[in-house]
GROMACS .gro file of C-alpha atoms in nm:
model
  440
    1MET     CA    1   2.923  -0.813   1.252
    2MET     CA    2   2.591  -0.990   1.281
    3ASP     CA    3   2.396  -1.059   0.965
    4ALA     CA    4   2.016  -1.041   0.974
    5LEU     CA    5   1.981  -1.302   0.697
    6LYS     CA    6   2.191  -1.548   0.895
    7VAL     CA    7   1.974  -1.488   1.204
    8ASN     CA    8   1.667  -1.536   0.984
    9GLN     CA    9   1.795  -1.874   0.862
   10GLU     CA   10   1.867  -1.986   1.219
   11TYR     CA   11   1.505  -1.909   1.308
   12ILE     CA   12   1.381  -2.115   1.010
   13ASP     CA   13   1.603  -2.406   1.119
   14LEU     CA   14   1.458  -2.382   1.469
   15ILE     CA   15   1.099  -2.412   1.338
   16LYS     CA   16   1.200  -2.700   1.108
   17SER     CA   17   1.343  -2.885   1.407
   18ASN     CA   18   0.991  -2.941   1.547
   19PRO     CA   19   0.720  -2.831   1.299
   20GLN     CA   20   0.432  -3.000   1.487
   21LYS     CA   21   0.509  -2.828   1.817
   22TYR     CA   22   0.535  -2.487   1.651
   23PHE     CA   23   0.222  -2.538   1.440
   24GLU     CA   24   0.020  -2.602   1.758
   25ASP     CA   25   0.170  -2.288   1.909
   26TYR     CA   26   0.093  -2.092   1.589
   27LYS     CA   27  -0.279  -2.180   1.627
   28ILE     CA   28  -0.274  -2.036   1.981
   29THR     CA   29  -0.100  -1.725   1.849
   30LEU     CA   30  -0.361  -1.676   1.575
   31ASN     CA   31  -0.628  -1.674   1.841
   32LYS     CA   32  -0.440  -1.419   2.054
   33VAL     CA   33  -0.401  -1.179   1.760
   34ALA     CA   34  -0.770  -1.219   1.670
   35ASN     CA   35  -0.859  -1.108   2.023
   36SER     CA   36  -0.609  -0.819   2.035
   37THR     CA   37  -0.619  -0.455   1.920
   38ALA     CA   38  -0.431  -0.546   1.598
   39ILE     CA   39  -0.745  -0.482   1.394
   40TYR     CA   40  -0.751  -0.307   1.056
   41LYS     CA   41  -1.081  -0.232   0.880
   42GLY     CA   42  -1.264  -0.457   1.127
   43LYS     CA   43  -1.047  -0.767   1.072
   44PRO     CA   44  -0.746  -0.909   1.257
   45VAL     CA   45  -0.423  -0.805   1.089
   46PRO     CA   46  -0.275  -1.100   0.895
   47PHE     CA   47   0.072  -1.199   1.017
   48LEU     CA   48   0.325  -1.481   0.994
   49TYR     CA   49   0.472  -1.691   1.276
   50HIS     CA   50   0.797  -1.522   1.180
   51PRO     CA   51   0.911  -1.169   1.268
   52MET     CA   52   1.143  -0.950   1.066
   53PHE     CA   53   1.486  -0.953   1.227
   54PHE     CA   54   1.712  -0.648   1.225
   55THR     CA   55   2.059  -0.601   1.371
   56GLU     CA   56   2.226  -0.301   1.533
   57GLU     CA   57   2.406  -0.241   1.202
   58ASP     CA   58   2.067  -0.209   1.029
   59VAL     CA   59   1.948   0.035   1.293
   60LYS     CA   60   2.259   0.249   1.251
   61LYS     CA   61   2.186   0.264   0.876
   62PHE     CA   62   1.823   0.361   0.940
   63GLU     CA   63   1.934   0.639   1.174
   64ASP     CA   64   2.169   0.775   0.907
   65MET     CA   65   1.901   0.755   0.637
   66VAL     CA   66   1.654   0.939   0.861
   67ASP     CA   67   1.907   1.214   0.940
   68THR     CA   68   1.969   1.272   0.569
   69LEU     CA   69   1.600   1.255   0.481
   70MET     CA   70   1.496   1.497   0.755
   71SER     CA   71   1.763   1.742   0.646
   72ILE     CA   72   1.624   1.722   0.290
   73THR     CA   73   1.267   1.748   0.427
   74ASN     CA   74   1.351   2.069   0.615
   75LYS     CA   75   1.532   2.230   0.322
   76VAL     CA   76   1.242   2.154   0.087
   77THR     CA   77   0.988   2.281   0.341
   78GLU     CA   78   1.181   2.606   0.399
   79ARG     CA   79   1.205   2.663   0.023
   80TYR     CA   80   0.829   2.602  -0.011
   81LEU     CA   81   0.749   2.854   0.263
   82LYS     CA   82   0.979   3.121   0.117
   83SER     CA   83   0.937   3.085  -0.259
   84SER     CA   84   0.605   3.129  -0.440
   85GLU     CA   85   0.778   3.007  -0.756
   86PHE     CA   86   0.880   2.679  -0.586
   87ARG     CA   87   0.526   2.638  -0.447
   88LYS     CA   88   0.386   2.628  -0.801
   89LYS     CA   89   0.555   2.291  -0.861
   90PHE     CA   90   0.320   2.126  -0.609
   91GLU     CA   91  -0.002   2.241  -0.780
   92TYR     CA   92  -0.182   2.263  -0.445
   93PRO     CA   93  -0.531   2.416  -0.424
   94PRO     CA   94  -0.542   2.766  -0.266
   95LEU     CA   95  -0.689   2.648   0.067
   96LEU     CA   96  -0.417   2.386   0.113
   97GLU     CA   97  -0.142   2.634   0.029
   98GLU     CA   98  -0.287   2.885   0.274
   99LEU     CA   99  -0.301   2.628   0.558
  100ILE     CA  100   0.055   2.508   0.489
  101LEU     CA  101   0.185   2.864   0.524
  102ILE     CA  102   0.039   2.905   0.875
  103ASP     CA  103   0.314   2.885   1.137
  104ASN     CA  104   0.263   2.576   1.354
  105GLY     CA  105   0.429   2.735   1.656
  106TYR     CA  106   0.678   2.460   1.739
  107ASP     CA  107   0.972   2.463   1.495
  108ILE     CA  108   0.936   2.104   1.365
  109ASN     CA  109   0.805   2.075   1.008
  110VAL     CA  110   0.730   1.703   1.019
  111PRO     CA  111   0.680   1.579   1.377
  112ILE     CA  112   0.586   1.228   1.267
  113ALA     CA  113   0.645   1.035   0.948
  114ARG     CA  114   0.667   0.686   0.811
  115TYR     CA  115   0.899   0.680   0.512
  116ASP     CA  116   0.863   0.348   0.327
  117LEU     CA  117   1.141   0.173   0.140
  118PHE     CA  118   1.267  -0.149  -0.012
  119TYR     CA  119   1.569  -0.249   0.195
  120GLY     CA  120   1.830  -0.507   0.100
  121GLY     CA  121   2.096  -0.426   0.358
  122ASP     CA  122   2.410  -0.214   0.314
  123ASP     CA  123   2.359   0.063   0.060
  124ASN     CA  124   2.093  -0.134  -0.128
  125TYR     CA  125   1.765   0.044  -0.073
  126LYS     CA  126   1.510   0.254  -0.255
  127PHE     CA  127   1.234   0.469  -0.104
  128CYS     CA  128   0.888   0.433  -0.253
  129GLU     CA  129   0.652   0.640  -0.038
  130PHE     CA  130   0.657   0.916   0.223
  131ASN     CA  131   0.373   0.923   0.476
  132THR     CA  132   0.359   1.218   0.712
  133ASP     CA  133   0.016   1.320   0.838
  134GLY     CA  134  -0.188   1.027   0.957
  135SER     CA  135   0.112   0.786   0.967
  136SER     CA  136  -0.028   0.466   1.115
  137ALA     CA  137   0.035   0.102   1.214
  138MET     CA  138   0.248   0.158   1.524
  139ASN     CA  139  -0.004  -0.044   1.721
  140GLU     CA  140  -0.007  -0.329   1.467
  141ASP     CA  141   0.367  -0.368   1.500
  142ASN     CA  142   0.382  -0.350   1.880
  143THR     CA  143   0.074  -0.562   1.951
  144ILE     CA  144   0.169  -0.849   1.721
  145GLY     CA  145   0.530  -0.814   1.834
  146ASN     CA  146   0.442  -0.857   2.200
  147ILE     CA  147   0.225  -1.159   2.119
  148LEU     CA  148   0.500  -1.321   1.909
  149LEU     CA  149   0.759  -1.265   2.183
  150GLU     CA  150   0.540  -1.495   2.397
  151THR     CA  151   0.551  -1.778   2.142
  152GLU     CA  152   0.739  -2.101   2.205
  153ALA     CA  153   0.964  -2.031   1.906
  154LEU     CA  154   1.082  -1.686   2.014
  155LYS     CA  155   1.118  -1.792   2.378
  156GLU     CA  156   1.353  -2.065   2.255
  157PHE     CA  157   1.528  -1.825   2.014
  158GLY     CA  158   1.558  -1.572   2.297
  159LYS     CA  159   1.794  -1.811   2.480
  160HIS     CA  160   2.058  -1.736   2.216
  161TYR     CA  161   1.982  -1.376   2.130
  162LYS     CA  162   1.854  -1.069   2.309
  163LEU     CA  163   1.529  -0.981   2.129
  164SER     CA  164   1.348  -0.649   2.165
  165LEU     CA  165   1.070  -0.448   2.000
  166PHE     CA  166   1.091  -0.087   1.895
  167GLU     CA  167   0.841   0.069   2.137
  168LEU     CA  168   0.616   0.298   1.932
  169ILE     CA  169   0.319   0.403   2.150
  170ASP     CA  170   0.437   0.558   2.477
  171SER     CA  171   0.743   0.713   2.314
  172TRP     CA  172   0.523   0.895   2.059
  173VAL     CA  173   0.283   1.015   2.332
  174ASP     CA  174   0.584   1.162   2.518
  175ASP     CA  175   0.703   1.331   2.200
  176ILE     CA  176   0.360   1.480   2.130
  177ILE     CA  177   0.350   1.627   2.479
  178SER     CA  178   0.702   1.770   2.444
  179ILE     CA  179   0.597   1.937   2.115
  180TYR     CA  180   0.291   2.080   2.291
  181ASN     CA  181   0.509   2.217   2.574
  182LYS     CA  182   0.726   2.393   2.315
  183TRP     CA  183   0.411   2.538   2.156
  184SER     CA  184   0.243   2.651   2.480
  185GLY     CA  185   0.556   2.771   2.655
  186LYS     CA  186   0.421   2.647   2.986
  187ASP     CA  187   0.423   2.312   3.158
  188ASP     CA  188   0.046   2.258   3.175
  189LYS     CA  189  -0.161   1.945   3.117
  190PRO     CA  190  -0.331   1.978   2.779
  191ASN     CA  191  -0.669   1.828   2.694
  192VAL     CA  192  -0.592   1.598   2.401
  193ALA     CA  193  -0.811   1.506   2.103
  194ILE     CA  194  -0.720   1.239   1.848
  195VAL     CA  195  -0.897   1.369   1.539
  196ASP     CA  196  -1.000   1.189   1.220
  197PHE     CA  197  -1.309   1.133   1.007
  198THR     CA  198  -1.494   0.836   1.155
  199GLU     CA  199  -1.520   0.656   0.821
  200SER     CA  200  -1.141   0.667   0.776
  201ALA     CA  201  -1.026   0.615   1.134
  202THR     CA  202  -0.803   0.330   1.252
  203THR     CA  203  -1.025   0.305   1.559
  204ALA     CA  204  -0.844   0.025   1.745
  205GLU     CA  205  -0.514   0.212   1.719
  206PHE     CA  206  -0.675   0.541   1.830
  207GLU     CA  207  -0.806   0.367   2.144
  208VAL     CA  208  -0.455   0.245   2.223
  209PHE     CA  209  -0.317   0.598   2.195
  210LYS     CA  210  -0.607   0.745   2.391
  211ASN     CA  211  -0.540   0.499   2.675
  212ALA     CA  212  -0.168   0.579   2.665
  213PHE     CA  213  -0.243   0.951   2.714
  214ILE     CA  214  -0.482   0.871   2.999
  215ARG     CA  215  -0.229   0.641   3.167
  216LYS     CA  216   0.017   0.928   3.165
  217GLY     CA  217  -0.237   1.154   3.337
  218TYR     CA  218  -0.388   1.347   3.044
  219ASN     CA  219  -0.751   1.383   2.939
  220ALA     CA  220  -0.798   1.239   2.591
  221VAL     CA  221  -1.088   1.188   2.350
  222ILE     CA  222  -1.130   1.058   1.996
  223ALA     CA  223  -1.327   1.303   1.782
  224ASP     CA  224  -1.458   1.346   1.431
  225PRO     CA  225  -1.363   1.697   1.307
  226ARG     CA  226  -1.726   1.752   1.199
  227ASP     CA  227  -1.827   1.739   1.568
  228LEU     CA  228  -1.589   2.015   1.678
  229ARG     CA  229  -1.708   2.369   1.753
  230TYR     CA  230  -1.504   2.689   1.765
  231ARG     CA  231  -1.627   2.938   2.021
  232ASN     CA  232  -1.471   3.214   2.233
  233GLY     CA  233  -1.134   3.150   2.076
  234LYS     CA  234  -1.124   2.781   2.172
  235LEU     CA  235  -1.202   2.453   1.996
  236TYR     CA  236  -1.458   2.230   2.172
  237PHE     CA  237  -1.587   1.874   2.149
  238GLY     CA  238  -1.916   1.912   2.338
  239ASP     CA  239  -1.806   2.083   2.661
  240TYR     CA  240  -1.453   1.950   2.633
  241LYS     CA  241  -1.202   2.225   2.551
  242ILE     CA  242  -0.925   2.099   2.321
  243ASP     CA  243  -0.568   2.224   2.368
  244LEU     CA  244  -0.384   1.966   2.163
  245VAL     CA  245  -0.493   1.782   1.849
  246TYR     CA  246  -0.310   1.466   1.743
  247ARG     CA  247  -0.410   1.493   1.378
  248ARG     CA  248  -0.478   1.164   1.207
  249ILE     CA  249  -0.682   1.320   0.925
  250VAL     CA  250  -0.486   1.277   0.604
  251THR     CA  251  -0.458   1.613   0.431
  252PHE     CA  252  -0.625   1.525   0.101
  253GLU     CA  253  -0.937   1.424   0.293
  254LEU     CA  254  -0.925   1.737   0.506
  255ILE     CA  255  -0.924   1.952   0.190
  256GLU     CA  256  -1.186   1.733   0.016
  257LYS     CA  257  -1.425   1.770   0.313
  258ALA     CA  258  -1.325   2.126   0.408
  259ASP     CA  259  -1.681   2.257   0.379
  260GLU     CA  260  -1.794   1.999   0.641
  261ILE     CA  261  -1.541   2.119   0.901
  262PRO     CA  262  -1.548   2.502   0.898
  263ASP     CA  263  -1.496   2.529   1.276
  264PHE     CA  264  -1.187   2.310   1.274
  265ILE     CA  265  -1.033   2.506   0.985
  266GLU     CA  266  -1.115   2.844   1.140
  267ALA     CA  267  -0.960   2.737   1.473
  268TYR     CA  268  -0.655   2.608   1.285
  269ARG     CA  269  -0.616   2.943   1.106
  270ASP     CA  270  -0.629   3.122   1.442
  271ARG     CA  271  -0.383   2.877   1.603
  272ALA     CA  272  -0.642   2.817   1.874
  273PHE     CA  273  -0.491   2.475   1.950
  274CYS     CA  274  -0.161   2.294   1.902
  275CYS     CA  275  -0.186   2.063   1.600
  276VAL     CA  276   0.058   1.769   1.578
  277GLY     CA  277   0.137   1.744   1.291
  278SER     CA  278   0.055   2.064   1.116
  279ILE     CA  279  -0.074   2.082   0.759
  280ARG     CA  280   0.280   2.181   0.666
  281SER     CA  281   0.384   1.814   0.663
  282GLN     CA  282   0.182   1.769   0.342
  283ILE     CA  283   0.475   1.913   0.143
  284MET     CA  284   0.657   1.581   0.183
  285HIS     CA  285   0.347   1.360   0.187
  286ASN     CA  286   0.228   1.416  -0.169
  287LYS     CA  287   0.390   1.175  -0.416
  288ILE     CA  288   0.474   1.465  -0.645
  289ILE     CA  289   0.768   1.523  -0.407
  290PHE     CA  290   0.953   1.232  -0.570
  291LYS     CA  291   0.958   1.423  -0.898
  292ILE     CA  292   1.043   1.756  -0.734
  293LEU     CA  293   1.342   1.608  -0.547
  294HIS     CA  294   1.503   1.521  -0.882
  295ASP     CA  295   1.445   1.870  -1.030
  296GLU     CA  296   1.767   2.060  -1.096
  297ASP     CA  297   1.658   2.364  -0.896
  298THR     CA  298   1.586   2.139  -0.596
  299LEU     CA  299   1.916   1.950  -0.619
  300GLU     CA  300   2.090   2.291  -0.623
  301PHE     CA  301   1.998   2.375  -0.265
  302LEU     CA  302   2.086   2.029  -0.128
  303SER     CA  303   2.432   1.929  -0.006
  304GLU     CA  304   2.656   1.701  -0.212
  305LYS     CA  305   2.571   1.408   0.017
  306GLU     CA  306   2.197   1.479  -0.013
  307ARG     CA  307   2.215   1.503  -0.393
  308GLU     CA  308   2.387   1.164  -0.406
  309PHE     CA  309   2.121   1.025  -0.173
  310VAL     CA  310   1.837   1.146  -0.399
  311LYS     CA  311   1.999   1.012  -0.716
  312LYS     CA  312   2.071   0.674  -0.564
  313HIS     CA  313   1.775   0.610  -0.333
  314ILE     CA  314   1.477   0.811  -0.462
  315PRO     CA  315   1.319   0.653  -0.772
  316VAL     CA  316   1.308   0.864  -1.087
  317THR     CA  317   0.956   1.002  -1.114
  318GLY     CA  318   0.765   1.215  -1.365
  319LEU     CA  319   0.427   1.381  -1.398
  320PHE     CA  320   0.198   1.178  -1.623
  321LYS     CA  321   0.059   1.463  -1.828
  322GLY     CA  322   0.138   1.725  -2.089
  323ASP     CA  323   0.336   1.614  -2.392
  324ARG     CA  324   0.215   1.293  -2.561
  325GLU     CA  325   0.581   1.185  -2.579
  326VAL     CA  326   0.556   1.118  -2.204
  327PHE     CA  327   0.254   0.896  -2.261
  328ASP     CA  328   0.431   0.698  -2.535
  329LYS     CA  329   0.749   0.656  -2.329
  330VAL     CA  330   0.552   0.507  -2.037
  331LEU     CA  331   0.328   0.300  -2.264
  332ASN     CA  332   0.620   0.142  -2.449
  333ASN     CA  333   0.823   0.061  -2.137
  334LYS     CA  334   0.550  -0.127  -1.953
  335ASP     CA  335   0.768  -0.333  -1.717
  336LYS     CA  336   0.979  -0.036  -1.620
  337TYR     CA  337   0.707   0.171  -1.452
  338ILE     CA  338   0.459   0.182  -1.169
  339MET     CA  339   0.174   0.437  -1.170
  340LYS     CA  340   0.055   0.622  -0.860
  341PRO     CA  341  -0.205   0.893  -0.797
  342TYR     CA  342  -0.055   1.209  -0.641
  343ASP     CA  343  -0.224   1.171  -0.310
  344LEU     CA  344  -0.429   0.865  -0.217
  345ASN     CA  345  -0.336   0.637   0.071
  346ALA     CA  346  -0.329   0.259   0.125
  347SER     CA  347  -0.203   0.200  -0.234
  348ARG     CA  348  -0.538   0.299  -0.385
  349GLY     CA  349  -0.511   0.358  -0.758
  350VAL     CA  350  -0.157   0.218  -0.779
  351TYR     CA  351  -0.077  -0.027  -1.060
  352ALA     CA  352   0.243  -0.174  -1.204
  353GLY     CA  353   0.303  -0.241  -1.573
  354LYS     CA  354   0.457  -0.581  -1.513
  355ASP     CA  355   0.126  -0.708  -1.367
  356LEU     CA  356  -0.076  -0.621  -1.678
  357SER     CA  357  -0.105  -0.720  -2.042
  358PHE     CA  358  -0.015  -0.447  -2.293
  359GLU     CA  359  -0.384  -0.390  -2.367
  360GLU     CA  360  -0.476  -0.353  -1.996
  361TRP     CA  361  -0.180  -0.123  -1.941
  362LYS     CA  362  -0.278   0.096  -2.235
  363SER     CA  363  -0.638   0.119  -2.122
  364MET     CA  364  -0.541   0.214  -1.766
  365LEU     CA  365  -0.286   0.469  -1.883
  366GLU     CA  366  -0.555   0.638  -2.097
  367LYS     CA  367  -0.764   0.682  -1.781
  368SER     CA  368  -0.467   0.816  -1.579
  369TRP     CA  369  -0.338   1.057  -1.843
  370ASN     CA  370  -0.367   1.423  -1.730
  371ASN     CA  371  -0.544   1.295  -1.419
  372ASN     CA  372  -0.308   1.367  -1.125
  373TYR     CA  373  -0.084   1.065  -1.176
  374ILE     CA  374   0.290   1.018  -1.154
  375TYR     CA  375   0.494   0.749  -1.329
  376GLN     CA  376   0.783   0.606  -1.132
  377GLU     CA  377   1.058   0.359  -1.211
  378TYR     CA  378   0.946   0.018  -1.086
  379PHE     CA  379   1.180  -0.135  -0.834
  380GLU     CA  380   1.178  -0.509  -0.764
  381PRO     CA  381   1.146  -0.553  -0.385
  382TYR     CA  382   1.405  -0.754  -0.195
  383LYS     CA  383   1.300  -1.104  -0.086
  384ARG     CA  384   1.351  -1.299   0.233
  385ASP     CA  385   1.257  -1.654   0.334
  386HIS     CA  386   0.979  -1.693   0.591
  387VAL     CA  387   0.801  -1.989   0.746
  388VAL     CA  388   0.435  -2.044   0.658
  389PHE     CA  389   0.192  -2.305   0.787
  390GLU     CA  390  -0.044  -2.415   0.511
  391ASN     CA  391  -0.311  -2.665   0.616
  392GLY     CA  392  -0.088  -2.770   0.903
  393GLU     CA  393   0.215  -2.822   0.674
  394LEU     CA  394   0.533  -2.623   0.728
  395LYS     CA  395   0.662  -2.443   0.419
  396VAL     CA  396   0.943  -2.196   0.366
  397GLU     CA  397   0.850  -1.934   0.109
  398LYS     CA  398   1.010  -1.622  -0.037
  399PHE     CA  399   0.828  -1.295   0.031
  400LYS     CA  400   0.890  -0.947  -0.101
  401SER     CA  401   0.905  -0.689   0.173
  402ILE     CA  402   0.847  -0.319   0.218
  403ILE     CA  403   0.957  -0.155   0.540
  404GLY     CA  404   0.847   0.176   0.684
  405LEU     CA  405   1.078   0.382   0.903
  406PHE     CA  406   0.883   0.554   1.178
  407ILE     CA  407   1.031   0.897   1.244
  408TYR     CA  408   0.937   1.079   1.566
  409LYS     CA  409   1.060   1.435   1.614
  410GLU     CA  410   1.301   1.390   1.323
  411LYS     CA  411   1.468   1.079   1.468
  412PHE     CA  412   1.438   0.710   1.374
  413ALA     CA  413   1.188   0.548   1.614
  414GLY     CA  414   1.101   0.203   1.476
  415ILE     CA  415   0.988  -0.005   1.182
  416TYR     CA  416   0.671  -0.130   1.011
  417THR     CA  417   0.708  -0.430   0.778
  418ARG     CA  418   0.462  -0.574   0.529
  419VAL     CA  419   0.544  -0.874   0.312
  420GLY     CA  420   0.364  -1.017   0.012
  421LYS     CA  421   0.413  -1.191  -0.320
  422LEU     CA  422   0.259  -0.941  -0.560
  423SER     CA  423   0.429  -0.641  -0.723
  424ILE     CA  424   0.239  -0.407  -0.491
  425ILE     CA  425   0.263  -0.481  -0.119
  426SER     CA  426  -0.012  -0.301   0.066
  427GLY     CA  427  -0.287  -0.321   0.321
  428ILE     CA  428  -0.550  -0.386   0.056
  429LYS     CA  429  -0.377  -0.667  -0.132
  430ASP     CA  430  -0.258  -1.009  -0.011
  431TYR     CA  431  -0.010  -0.916   0.252
  432PHE     CA  432   0.115  -0.994   0.603
  433THR     CA  433   0.234  -0.759   0.875
  434LEU     CA  434   0.554  -0.878   1.042
  435PRO     CA  435   0.659  -0.733   1.376
  436ASN     CA  436   1.015  -0.608   1.382
  437LEU     CA  437   1.268  -0.733   1.633
  438LEU     CA  438   1.610  -0.599   1.712
  439VAL     CA  439   1.849  -0.891   1.760
  440LYS     CA  440   2.158  -0.854   1.976
   0.00000   0.00000   0.00000
């Protein structure tokens, strides 16, 4: 059995064997990434000259986790659709509930997801966030991964091991088209639109997907939902008739800006186009799901294996409202909890007790109380050694990591890894994206 940590150490030893050579190569690599499509919010994505290594054993574990999670996802979704009592737990506004209940026409509740976790190998892991609609960063992983595979270090390392990326672009395009074919019932060539609000869009990544559709022989555009018009039973972008929407709008923003996109919503209600993914995926996306999974009446309709999975791998979570006892419990156990808004992305509004003084913690809790927040048990991320070049000097430093499992059509598809040193590892704090390599 191959151990990823052992492989990781071998890579560190390789870099240590000739730091000057690899530092020169690192500078070339920095330049390549700066000129690539790995751009987030207008800046090159920060990375290390050191990928995250995974073995076939790891992949087998991820596949098993995903199978269990998707089974849970489908049971929870079915219960939501059938039971008005169960729906109340989610506290969704009427428009959102109405859109969730519309049949998407293709029998998959969550076509794409990125479920994020802290992973320490074996059975040591804890999930911390579920992203469904708008799941992103496939391009970051693949672009930086391809660039790193060209480095001197990985070429050398590749003499001893077979290294490969998890391909995340073309495979997802193929899956989207197969979902559309299921929806349309005929083997036609849909006109595709990648849809998001311009101010929120990951534009570089959208271009990569657009080009992938075009390469495969489809028409594709990137559109802001405000620019779409619904006429004669079809959704249009100018004169371009849309058959298939790859939805990158995150649901909370769609609901927030609903009055700016009446045509899109009306066309969605009428099922005038195939929407991948449908609004239905929001059931698992909202962080309130972590609390609901632990509820007795949820655990009841899960299998024994799934119940064990929830108890062991889903952090205990509560709603931060109601009885003042809840407030006091969270206040007086500062280092035990992390606070998260129900439904913001990119770690906005998230804060951990262990990063704050008691006074700061108290003041922030007062603001969050009865204000759509959950409290969740804080979990210390697993650490791994990575090489860093600081002012031309080679250092080996410990980084905490969070990995995201990309799930396409309910199957494990690949990985997204961010590492950092703070308690919260996210795209708005000090972090690095590491491409993920399968080592054989």
